[in-house]
Coordinates of C-alpha atoms in Angstrom, one line a residue:
M1 CA 10.3 -10.2 -32.2
S2 CA 12.4 -12.7 -30.4
F3 CA 12.1 -15.3 -27.6
G4 CA 14.3 -15.6 -24.5
L5 CA 13.0 -19.2 -23.9
P6 CA 11.6 -20.7 -27.1
W7 CA 10.6 -23.9 -25.4
G8 CA 7.7 -21.9 -23.9
L9 CA 6.0 -22.0 -27.3
L10 CA 5.1 -25.7 -26.6
A11 CA 2.2 -24.3 -24.6
L12 CA 0.5 -23.6 -27.9
G13 CA -0.2 -27.3 -28.2
A14 CA -3.2 -26.7 -25.8
L15 CA -5.0 -25.1 -28.8
V16 CA -5.6 -28.6 -30.4
P17 CA -7.8 -30.1 -27.7
L18 CA -9.5 -26.7 -27.1
V19 CA -10.6 -26.3 -30.7
A20 CA -11.6 -30.0 -30.9
A21 CA -13.8 -29.6 -27.9
Y22 CA -15.8 -26.9 -29.7
F23 CA -16.3 -28.9 -32.9
L24 CA -16.7 -32.5 -31.8
R25 CA -20.1 -33.4 -30.3
R26 CA -20.9 -36.4 -28.2
R27 CA -22.9 -39.4 -29.6
Q28 CA -26.5 -39.1 -28.4
K29 CA -29.0 -41.9 -28.3
P30 CA -32.3 -41.4 -30.2
V31 CA -35.2 -40.6 -27.9
E32 CA -38.8 -41.0 -29.0
V33 CA -41.2 -38.5 -27.7
S34 CA -44.9 -37.8 -28.4
A35 CA -44.4 -34.1 -29.1
L36 CA -41.6 -31.5 -29.3
F37 CA -43.4 -28.8 -27.4
L38 CA -42.0 -30.2 -24.2
W39 CA -38.4 -29.3 -25.3
R40 CA -37.3 -25.7 -24.9
T41 CA -34.9 -25.6 -27.9
P42 CA -35.3 -28.7 -30.0
R43 CA -32.3 -29.5 -32.2
P44 CA -33.2 -32.1 -34.9
R45 CA -29.7 -32.0 -36.3
A46 CA -28.3 -33.6 -33.2
E47 CA -30.3 -36.8 -33.7
G48 CA -28.0 -37.9 -36.4
G49 CA -25.3 -39.1 -34.0
P50 CA -21.6 -38.0 -33.7
R51 CA -20.4 -35.7 -36.4
W52 CA -18.6 -32.3 -36.9
E53 CA -20.9 -29.4 -36.6
R54 CA -20.7 -25.6 -36.9
F55 CA -20.0 -24.3 -33.4
T56 CA -22.2 -21.5 -32.0
R57 CA -19.9 -19.9 -29.4
E58 CA -17.3 -18.1 -31.6
A59 CA -16.6 -15.3 -29.1
S60 CA -15.8 -17.7 -26.2
L61 CA -13.5 -19.8 -28.4
L62 CA -11.6 -16.7 -29.6
L63 CA -11.1 -15.4 -26.1
E64 CA -9.8 -18.8 -24.9
V65 CA -7.4 -19.1 -27.8
L66 CA -6.1 -15.6 -27.0
A67 CA -5.6 -16.7 -23.4
V68 CA -3.6 -19.7 -24.4
L69 CA -1.5 -17.6 -26.9
A70 CA -0.7 -15.0 -24.1
A71 CA 0.3 -17.7 -21.7
A72 CA 2.6 -19.2 -24.3
L73 CA 4.2 -15.9 -25.1
Y74 CA 4.9 -15.2 -21.4
L75 CA 6.5 -18.7 -21.0
A76 CA 8.6 -18.1 -24.1
D77 CA 9.8 -14.7 -22.8
V78 CA 8.7 -12.7 -25.9
R79 CA 10.5 -9.5 -26.7
W80 CA 9.5 -6.8 -29.1
G81 CA 11.4 -4.0 -30.9
E82 CA 14.7 -2.8 -29.3
A83 CA 14.3 -5.1 -26.4
A84 CA 14.2 -8.1 -28.7
R85 CA 17.7 -7.3 -30.0
R86 CA 19.6 -5.6 -27.1
R87 CA 21.6 -7.5 -24.5
H88 CA 23.9 -5.3 -22.5
L89 CA 27.1 -6.6 -20.8
V90 CA 29.4 -4.6 -18.6
V91 CA 33.1 -5.6 -18.6
V92 CA 35.7 -4.1 -16.2
V93 CA 39.5 -4.5 -17.0
D94 CA 42.2 -3.8 -14.4
G95 CA 44.3 -0.9 -15.6
S96 CA 47.3 -1.6 -13.4
L97 CA 50.8 -1.9 -14.9
S98 CA 51.1 -5.5 -13.8
M99 CA 48.5 -6.5 -16.5
S100 CA 51.4 -6.0 -19.0
A101 CA 53.4 -8.8 -17.3
R102 CA 54.3 -11.8 -19.5
S103 CA 54.0 -15.4 -18.5
P104 CA 56.5 -18.0 -19.7
D105 CA 54.5 -18.6 -22.8
G106 CA 55.1 -15.1 -23.9
K107 CA 51.6 -13.8 -23.6
T108 CA 50.7 -10.8 -21.4
V109 CA 47.8 -10.9 -19.0
L110 CA 46.0 -8.3 -21.0
E111 CA 46.2 -10.4 -24.1
R112 CA 44.5 -13.3 -22.3
V113 CA 41.9 -10.9 -21.0
R114 CA 41.1 -9.8 -24.5
V115 CA 40.5 -13.4 -25.6
E116 CA 38.5 -14.3 -22.5
A117 CA 36.4 -11.1 -22.8
A118 CA 35.5 -12.0 -26.4
K119 CA 34.4 -15.5 -25.3
R120 CA 32.3 -14.0 -22.5
V121 CA 30.5 -11.6 -24.9
E122 CA 29.7 -14.5 -27.2
A123 CA 28.6 -16.8 -24.4
E124 CA 26.3 -14.1 -23.0
G125 CA 24.9 -13.3 -26.4
A126 CA 25.6 -9.6 -25.7
T127 CA 24.8 -7.1 -28.5
H128 CA 25.9 -4.0 -26.6
V129 CA 28.9 -3.8 -24.3
T130 CA 30.4 -1.3 -21.9
V131 CA 34.1 -1.6 -21.1
L132 CA 35.6 0.2 -18.1
A133 CA 39.2 0.4 -17.0
S134 CA 39.9 0.5 -13.3
G135 CA 42.4 3.0 -11.9
A136 CA 42.9 5.8 -9.5
S137 CA 40.7 7.7 -11.9
P138 CA 38.4 5.1 -13.6
H139 CA 37.5 5.8 -17.2
V140 CA 35.4 4.3 -20.0
V141 CA 37.3 2.4 -22.7
A142 CA 34.2 1.7 -24.8
G143 CA 30.7 2.8 -24.3
P144 CA 28.5 3.2 -22.6
E145 CA 26.5 0.5 -24.5
V146 CA 28.2 0.3 -27.8
E147 CA 28.1 -2.5 -30.3
A148 CA 30.0 -5.6 -29.2
S149 CA 32.4 -5.4 -32.1
R150 CA 33.3 -1.8 -31.4
A151 CA 33.8 -2.5 -27.7
L152 CA 36.1 -5.5 -28.4
G153 CA 38.0 -3.3 -30.9
A154 CA 38.6 -0.6 -28.3
L155 CA 39.8 -3.3 -25.8
E156 CA 42.4 -4.4 -28.4
S157 CA 44.0 -0.9 -28.4
F158 CA 43.8 -0.5 -24.6
E159 CA 47.1 -0.4 -22.6
A160 CA 47.3 -1.1 -18.9
R161 CA 49.9 1.4 -17.6
G162 CA 48.4 2.6 -14.3
P163 CA 49.6 2.5 -10.7
D164 CA 48.4 0.2 -7.9
H165 CA 44.9 1.2 -6.9
D166 CA 41.6 0.1 -5.2
V167 CA 39.3 -1.5 -7.8
V168 CA 36.1 -1.4 -5.6
P169 CA 35.0 2.1 -6.7
T170 CA 35.2 1.1 -10.4
L171 CA 33.2 -2.1 -9.7
L172 CA 30.5 -0.1 -7.9
W173 CA 30.3 2.3 -10.9
A174 CA 30.0 -0.7 -13.3
Q175 CA 27.2 -2.2 -11.1
E176 CA 25.2 1.0 -11.5
L177 CA 25.7 1.0 -15.3
S178 CA 24.6 -2.7 -15.6
G179 CA 21.4 -2.2 -13.7
P180 CA 19.8 -4.2 -10.8
G181 CA 20.0 -8.0 -11.1
K182 CA 22.7 -7.9 -13.8
R183 CA 26.1 -9.3 -13.6
V184 CA 29.4 -7.4 -14.0
H185 CA 32.5 -9.2 -15.4
F186 CA 35.9 -8.1 -13.9
F187 CA 39.2 -9.2 -15.4
T188 CA 42.5 -8.8 -13.4
D189 CA 45.6 -10.8 -12.6
A190 CA 45.2 -11.6 -8.9
P191 CA 42.4 -13.1 -6.7
P192 CA 40.7 -10.7 -4.3
S193 CA 42.4 -10.2 -1.0
Q194 CA 40.7 -10.9 2.2
D195 CA 40.0 -7.3 3.0
T196 CA 38.5 -6.6 -0.5
V197 CA 34.8 -6.1 -0.4
V198 CA 33.6 -7.4 -3.8
P199 CA 30.1 -6.3 -4.8
P200 CA 27.8 -9.3 -4.9
S201 CA 27.0 -9.0 -8.7
V202 CA 30.6 -9.0 -9.8
R203 CA 32.2 -12.1 -11.4
W204 CA 35.9 -11.9 -10.6
T205 CA 38.2 -13.5 -13.1
A206 CA 42.0 -13.5 -12.4
L207 CA 44.3 -14.6 -15.3
G208 CA 47.7 -13.8 -13.8
R209 CA 50.8 -16.0 -13.1
P210 CA 53.2 -15.9 -10.2
V211 CA 56.7 -15.1 -11.6
G212 CA 59.9 -13.5 -10.5
N213 CA 60.9 -10.0 -11.6
V214 CA 63.8 -7.5 -11.4
A215 CA 62.6 -3.9 -11.4
L216 CA 63.7 -0.4 -11.0
V217 CA 61.7 1.0 -8.1
S218 CA 63.2 4.6 -8.1
A219 CA 65.2 6.8 -10.5
Q220 CA 66.2 10.4 -9.9
R221 CA 68.3 12.9 -11.6
R222 CA 69.8 16.2 -10.5
D223 CA 71.8 18.6 -12.6
E224 CA 74.1 21.1 -11.0
G225 CA 77.0 23.0 -12.6
G226 CA 77.0 20.9 -15.8
R227 CA 77.1 17.7 -13.8
A228 CA 74.3 15.2 -13.9
S229 CA 73.9 12.9 -10.9
V230 CA 71.6 9.8 -11.4
T231 CA 70.5 7.6 -8.5
L232 CA 68.9 4.2 -9.2
R233 CA 67.3 1.7 -6.9
V234 CA 66.9 -1.9 -8.2
V235 CA 65.0 -4.7 -6.4
R236 CA 64.6 -8.4 -7.2
F237 CA 61.1 -9.8 -6.4
G238 CA 61.1 -13.6 -6.1
P239 CA 63.5 -16.0 -7.7
G240 CA 65.9 -14.5 -10.3
P241 CA 69.5 -13.6 -11.0
S242 CA 71.8 -12.5 -8.3
D243 CA 73.1 -9.6 -10.4
V244 CA 72.0 -7.8 -13.6
E245 CA 73.7 -5.6 -16.1
A246 CA 72.1 -2.2 -16.5
R247 CA 72.7 -0.4 -19.8
V248 CA 73.1 3.3 -19.4
R249 CA 73.2 5.8 -22.3
A250 CA 73.6 9.5 -21.9
A251 CA 72.8 11.6 -24.9
P252 CA 75.1 14.6 -25.6
G253 CA 74.1 17.8 -23.9
P254 CA 74.3 21.4 -25.1
G255 CA 78.1 21.7 -24.3
A256 CA 79.1 18.1 -25.3
R257 CA 80.1 16.7 -28.7
E258 CA 79.2 13.1 -28.0
G259 CA 77.3 11.1 -25.5
T260 CA 78.3 8.4 -23.0
E261 CA 77.3 4.7 -23.0
R262 CA 78.3 2.3 -20.3
T263 CA 77.2 -1.0 -18.7
E264 CA 76.9 -1.2 -14.9
R265 CA 76.8 -4.6 -13.2
I266 CA 74.4 -4.4 -10.2
A267 CA 74.5 -7.0 -7.4
L268 CA 71.0 -7.8 -6.1
P269 CA 70.5 -8.6 -2.4
E270 CA 67.9 -11.2 -1.4
E271 CA 66.2 -8.6 0.7
G272 CA 66.1 -4.8 0.2
A273 CA 67.2 -2.7 -2.8
A274 CA 70.6 -2.1 -4.5
T275 CA 71.4 1.6 -4.9
V276 CA 73.6 2.8 -7.8
R277 CA 74.8 6.4 -8.3
L278 CA 76.2 7.6 -11.6
T279 CA 77.5 10.9 -12.8
F280 CA 77.8 12.5 -16.2
R281 CA 79.2 15.7 -17.6
E282 CA 77.2 17.9 -20.0
A283 CA 74.6 15.1 -20.5
G284 CA 71.3 15.4 -22.2
D285 CA 68.6 12.7 -21.8
V286 CA 69.8 9.6 -19.8
E287 CA 68.3 6.3 -20.7
V288 CA 68.6 3.3 -18.3
S289 CA 67.5 -0.2 -19.3
L290 CA 67.6 -3.6 -17.5
P291 CA 67.4 -7.0 -19.3
D292 CA 63.9 -7.9 -20.4
D293 CA 62.0 -10.1 -17.9
A294 CA 58.4 -10.7 -16.9
L295 CA 57.6 -7.0 -16.9
P296 CA 59.9 -5.0 -19.2
E297 CA 58.2 -1.7 -18.6
D298 CA 59.6 -1.3 -15.1
G299 CA 63.1 -1.9 -16.3
R300 CA 63.4 1.2 -18.5
V301 CA 63.5 4.9 -17.7
R302 CA 64.3 8.1 -19.5
L303 CA 65.6 10.9 -17.3
S304 CA 65.5 14.4 -18.8
P305 CA 67.8 17.2 -17.6
S306 CA 66.6 18.5 -14.2
P307 CA 68.7 21.6 -13.5
V308 CA 68.5 23.2 -10.1
M309 CA 67.0 26.7 -10.6
P310 CA 69.0 29.2 -8.6
V311 CA 67.3 31.7 -6.5
S312 CA 68.0 35.4 -7.2
V313 CA 68.6 37.0 -3.8
G314 CA 68.6 40.8 -3.4
L315 CA 69.7 42.8 -0.4
T316 CA 67.8 46.0 0.2
E317 CA 69.1 49.2 1.7
G318 CA 69.2 49.7 5.5
L319 CA 70.8 46.5 6.6
S320 CA 73.3 46.8 9.4
P321 CA 77.0 46.2 8.4
A322 CA 77.1 43.0 10.4
S323 CA 74.0 41.7 8.7
R324 CA 75.1 42.6 5.2
Q325 CA 78.5 41.0 5.8
A326 CA 77.1 37.8 7.1
L327 CA 74.6 37.5 4.2
E328 CA 77.2 38.3 1.5
R329 CA 79.5 35.7 3.0
F330 CA 76.8 33.0 2.6
L331 CA 75.8 34.2 -0.9
A332 CA 79.4 34.0 -2.1
V333 CA 79.7 30.3 -1.3
S334 CA 76.2 29.0 -1.9
P335 CA 75.8 27.4 -5.4
E336 CA 72.0 27.6 -5.2
V337 CA 71.7 31.4 -5.2
A338 CA 72.4 34.1 -7.8
H339 CA 73.4 37.4 -6.1
G340 CA 73.6 40.5 -8.2
T341 CA 72.3 39.7 -11.7
P342 CA 68.8 38.2 -11.6
V343 CA 68.3 34.9 -13.4
P344 CA 65.3 35.0 -15.9
G345 CA 62.5 32.9 -14.6
A346 CA 64.1 32.4 -11.2
P347 CA 62.3 33.3 -8.0
V348 CA 63.5 36.5 -6.3
L349 CA 64.2 36.5 -2.6
S350 CA 64.5 40.0 -1.0
V351 CA 66.2 40.5 2.4
G352 CA 66.0 43.7 4.3
P353 CA 65.7 45.3 7.7
S354 CA 62.6 44.8 9.8
R355 CA 61.0 48.1 8.9
T356 CA 60.9 47.2 5.1
Q357 CA 58.5 45.0 3.1
A358 CA 61.2 42.5 2.2
R359 CA 60.4 38.9 1.9
V360 CA 62.9 38.1 4.7
T361 CA 63.5 40.7 7.4
L362 CA 66.7 40.6 9.4
G363 CA 67.4 42.8 12.5
A364 CA 66.1 43.7 15.9
E365 CA 64.3 46.8 17.1
G366 CA 63.4 48.1 20.6
P367 CA 64.9 46.9 23.8
L368 CA 67.5 44.2 23.2
R369 CA 67.8 41.1 25.2
T370 CA 70.4 38.3 24.9
F371 CA 69.5 34.6 25.2
V372 CA 71.7 31.6 25.5
G373 CA 68.9 29.1 25.7
P374 CA 66.9 27.0 26.0
F375 CA 65.5 27.6 22.5
F376 CA 62.2 26.0 21.5
T377 CA 61.6 25.2 17.8
E378 CA 58.2 24.4 16.3
K379 CA 58.0 20.8 15.2
G380 CA 57.4 20.1 11.6
S381 CA 58.6 23.5 10.4
A382 CA 60.6 23.0 7.1
L383 CA 62.5 26.3 7.7
M384 CA 64.0 24.9 10.9
D385 CA 65.1 21.5 9.6
D386 CA 68.5 20.5 11.0
V387 CA 69.0 23.9 12.6
Q388 CA 71.0 23.2 15.8
L389 CA 71.0 26.2 18.2
A390 CA 73.1 24.7 20.9
G391 CA 75.9 27.1 21.9
V392 CA 74.2 30.1 20.2
R393 CA 74.1 33.5 21.8
W394 CA 71.0 35.2 20.4
T395 CA 70.2 38.9 20.9
A396 CA 66.6 39.9 20.0
G397 CA 64.4 42.9 20.2
T398 CA 60.6 43.4 20.1
N399 CA 58.6 40.3 19.1
P400 CA 57.8 40.4 15.3
P401 CA 54.3 39.5 13.9
G402 CA 53.4 36.1 12.6
R403 CA 53.4 32.5 13.8
P404 CA 56.4 31.8 16.1
L405 CA 58.9 29.3 14.8
V406 CA 61.7 29.8 17.4
T407 CA 61.2 31.1 20.9
A408 CA 63.2 31.6 24.1
G409 CA 60.9 32.1 27.0
E410 CA 58.4 34.8 25.9
A411 CA 60.7 36.2 23.2
V412 CA 59.9 35.3 19.6
L413 CA 63.2 34.9 17.7
V414 CA 61.9 33.7 14.3
S415 CA 58.3 34.1 13.0
Q416 CA 56.5 33.7 9.8
E417 CA 53.4 35.5 8.6
E418 CA 50.5 33.8 6.8
G419 CA 51.6 35.1 3.4
G420 CA 55.1 33.5 3.9
R421 CA 57.0 36.6 5.0
L422 CA 59.8 35.6 7.4
H423 CA 61.2 37.6 10.3
L424 CA 64.6 36.9 11.8
N425 CA 64.6 38.9 15.1
V426 CA 68.3 39.0 15.7
D427 CA 71.0 41.6 16.1
L428 CA 74.1 39.9 14.5
A429 CA 76.4 42.6 15.9
R430 CA 75.7 41.2 19.5
S431 CA 75.1 37.6 18.5
N432 CA 77.3 34.7 17.4
L433 CA 74.6 33.0 15.3
Q434 CA 76.5 33.9 12.0
R435 CA 79.6 32.1 13.3
T436 CA 77.8 28.8 14.0
T437 CA 76.6 26.0 11.7
A438 CA 73.0 27.0 12.4
W439 CA 73.4 30.2 10.2
P440 CA 74.2 28.5 6.8
V441 CA 71.6 25.8 7.5
L442 CA 68.9 28.3 8.3
L443 CA 69.6 30.4 5.2
G444 CA 69.8 27.2 3.1
N445 CA 66.3 26.3 4.3
V446 CA 65.1 29.7 3.4
V447 CA 66.5 29.5 -0.1
R448 CA 65.0 26.0 -0.5
E449 CA 61.5 27.2 0.5
A450 CA 61.8 30.1 -1.9
R451 CA 62.7 27.7 -4.7
R452 CA 59.6 25.6 -3.9
L453 CA 57.4 28.6 -4.6
R454 CA 58.9 29.0 -8.1
E455 CA 56.3 28.6 -10.9
G456 CA 56.3 25.0 -12.3
F457 CA 57.2 21.6 -10.9
P458 CA 59.4 21.3 -7.8
R459 CA 60.3 17.8 -8.9
H460 CA 60.9 16.7 -12.5
Q461 CA 60.7 12.9 -12.1
L462 CA 57.8 11.1 -10.4
N463 CA 56.9 7.5 -10.0
L464 CA 53.5 6.1 -10.8
G465 CA 51.0 6.7 -8.0
E466 CA 52.8 9.8 -6.6
A467 CA 50.9 13.0 -6.2
L468 CA 51.8 15.8 -8.6
P469 CA 53.2 18.9 -6.9
V470 CA 52.9 22.2 -8.9
V471 CA 53.2 25.9 -8.2
T472 CA 51.1 28.4 -10.1
E473 CA 50.7 32.1 -9.9
A474 CA 47.5 34.0 -9.4
G475 CA 45.8 35.7 -12.3
A476 CA 46.8 33.2 -15.0
R477 CA 45.1 30.2 -16.6
Y478 CA 47.0 26.9 -16.3
A479 CA 46.6 23.5 -17.9
L480 CA 48.3 20.2 -17.5
V481 CA 49.0 18.4 -20.8
G482 CA 50.0 14.7 -20.7
P483 CA 49.3 11.3 -22.2
S484 CA 45.7 11.4 -20.8
G485 CA 44.9 14.7 -22.5
R486 CA 44.6 18.3 -21.4
K487 CA 43.2 19.2 -18.0
P488 CA 42.8 22.6 -16.4
V489 CA 44.6 23.4 -13.2
F490 CA 42.6 25.4 -10.6
G491 CA 44.1 27.3 -7.7
A492 CA 47.1 29.4 -7.1
G493 CA 50.3 28.8 -5.1
A494 CA 51.7 25.5 -4.1
L495 CA 49.2 22.8 -5.2
S496 CA 49.1 19.0 -5.0
L497 CA 47.3 17.5 -7.9
P498 CA 46.1 13.8 -8.1
A499 CA 48.6 11.2 -9.2
P500 CA 48.8 10.9 -13.0
T501 CA 47.1 7.8 -14.3
R502 CA 49.6 7.1 -17.1
P503 CA 53.4 7.5 -17.4
G504 CA 55.1 9.9 -19.8
R505 CA 55.8 13.5 -20.2
H506 CA 53.5 16.0 -18.5
A507 CA 53.8 19.7 -19.3
L508 CA 52.5 22.8 -17.5
E509 CA 51.1 25.5 -19.7
R510 CA 50.3 29.1 -18.7
D511 CA 47.9 30.8 -21.1
G512 CA 48.8 28.3 -23.8
T513 CA 52.6 28.6 -23.3
E514 CA 54.6 25.8 -21.8
V515 CA 56.5 26.9 -18.7
D516 CA 57.8 23.5 -17.2
S517 CA 57.6 19.8 -17.7
L518 CA 58.2 16.6 -15.8
E519 CA 58.5 12.8 -16.6
V520 CA 56.2 10.3 -14.9
L521 CA 58.1 7.0 -14.8
S522 CA 56.6 3.5 -15.1
L523 CA 57.8 2.6 -11.7
D524 CA 55.7 1.2 -8.9
A525 CA 57.1 -1.3 -6.5
R526 CA 53.7 -2.8 -5.7
E527 CA 53.0 -3.4 -9.4
S528 CA 56.5 -4.9 -10.0
D529 CA 56.0 -7.5 -7.3
L530 CA 54.4 -10.4 -9.3
R531 CA 54.7 -13.1 -6.7
G532 CA 51.1 -12.8 -5.6
R533 CA 49.6 -12.9 -9.1
D534 CA 47.5 -16.0 -9.9
S535 CA 44.5 -17.4 -11.8
A536 CA 41.2 -17.7 -10.0
E537 CA 37.5 -17.6 -10.8
V538 CA 35.2 -16.1 -8.2
P539 CA 31.5 -16.3 -9.3
A540 CA 29.0 -13.5 -8.5
K541 CA 27.3 -14.0 -5.2
E542 CA 24.0 -12.5 -6.3
A543 CA 22.6 -12.3 -9.9
G544 CA 19.2 -12.2 -11.4
E545 CA 17.8 -15.3 -13.1
D546 CA 18.1 -13.6 -16.5
A547 CA 21.7 -12.7 -15.9
A548 CA 22.5 -16.3 -14.9
E549 CA 21.0 -17.6 -18.1
G550 CA 22.8 -15.2 -20.4
G551 CA 19.9 -12.8 -21.0
A552 CA 20.1 -9.3 -19.8
Q553 CA 16.4 -8.3 -20.2
E554 CA 13.6 -8.6 -17.7
R555 CA 10.7 -10.9 -18.7
A556 CA 7.8 -8.9 -20.3
R557 CA 4.7 -8.5 -18.2
W558 CA 2.1 -7.6 -20.8
P559 CA 1.3 -11.2 -21.8
L560 CA 0.0 -11.8 -18.2
V561 CA -2.2 -8.8 -18.5
V562 CA -3.7 -10.1 -21.8
L563 CA -4.2 -13.5 -20.3
L564 CA -6.1 -12.1 -17.3
A565 CA -8.2 -9.9 -19.5
A566 CA -9.1 -12.8 -21.9
L567 CA -10.2 -15.0 -19.0
L568 CA -12.4 -12.3 -17.5
A569 CA -14.0 -11.6 -20.9
D570 CA -14.6 -15.3 -21.5
F571 CA -16.3 -15.6 -18.1
Y572 CA -18.6 -12.7 -19.0
V573 CA -19.5 -14.1 -22.4
T574 CA -20.3 -17.6 -21.1
R575 CA -22.2 -16.3 -18.1
K576 CA -24.7 -14.6 -20.5
V577 CA -25.3 -17.8 -22.5

């Protein structure tokens, strides 16, 4: 048993005058009478004057004592059993990368949050704590409702590495866990913006500092023909140096005996980003690091080899001599295709005449008509990007099936079926399409789209907050394995998964075997901009009385029931007398 408000026990002092009233009798003057038969109940003992006597209404006294005791217990907020010991507190910590920023005193925001959270738990007298981390996918750091020591221990090992996100869904979740009339404590590094709708029961505590920062906001690598091309974008947020030295180290690749290490001086403009392009031969992993500043995490990246997977193109029988010659001329000069010997694991693109089941059909059947324009191209089609048909003489036949991509009047020149099969309705023997720039651009787009359907990740470097594209095949079980654990991947074909919540290496497994991997970089321009961080305290707009006083339990109602029952019973007993 415990008491939420021990001062309420002072009400027990009412027992002293109550008991005294039952024992102490008034002084009565002697009265001389001629006979006692005139009195209904003579009491000779009362003639002796004031003294303590044995009382005769024990039941009434006991009921009134019980009523006083029940009233005192209610005022003292009595608690029994588990309710006497449990005080639950819900704490929410911002999981953004900017929480790892260091102030001039060398402490990170997250370190200050740990200290403040421990003080808040002690001040609230909480015995059980739930700790949530906000993010694109909020998660439980400790709990729900674990011992305060275990919750604070879990908070000590928590790392804030997530992208920029909306914290309101996490706060609403925390509000449901805490219960009605209870307060939620949220720790972050910036005051709420004007358009942020903070739940009324949330106490918003910001512990950030506005500081300048130099950060990498983008890093990409592309490997082609033993040559690695690295592109970096560096931005200065707020006051800072006008230039920085980037240390770049390339580990030796499979065909190299030693690596490369160099220092690049990067001039930083006041507005915008500085772009740096580097090339390496036969390089393995490339590590880039900037000098440590307020947020060291956004100044370091590790870029693994990202070779361009060639597309194996096969020409089927039945192509016209003009079509075969135009295709072989493109395949001979394109570095992104492998013609002849298929590459293991590479997507296969088959090209054949219109009457075959090839992935791409080339040719025209039926009555032929020649068009010199105007040509109309469907907007937003990736296959027709940068394809300029001005000056093209196009000879087409019967309209092919599928969704039209290029038309000339009522004639469909290029179409695509729902399954992705592409039809090029053109007779190259009577057209000049293969002699214009539109021909290699069109075939290059076809090869690029075929590569995008290859199993695995189309991109091998992603920034925090970017959606995760992946391609899977039907009939297999896939899983994504990363720093956050193992998660199944549902669906087949080109998929877009939610943005990863933590940076690091992510691998795609098919039936337990790894088929591809990518690196999620600790880069987010919104998190690297620390100029808007500050300290602030926004109290909760609405909170129950118990929450404001540090208790998290509702006042017990049973003493009021006992009080009312005792008063009614006392009225019944005294009425009979």
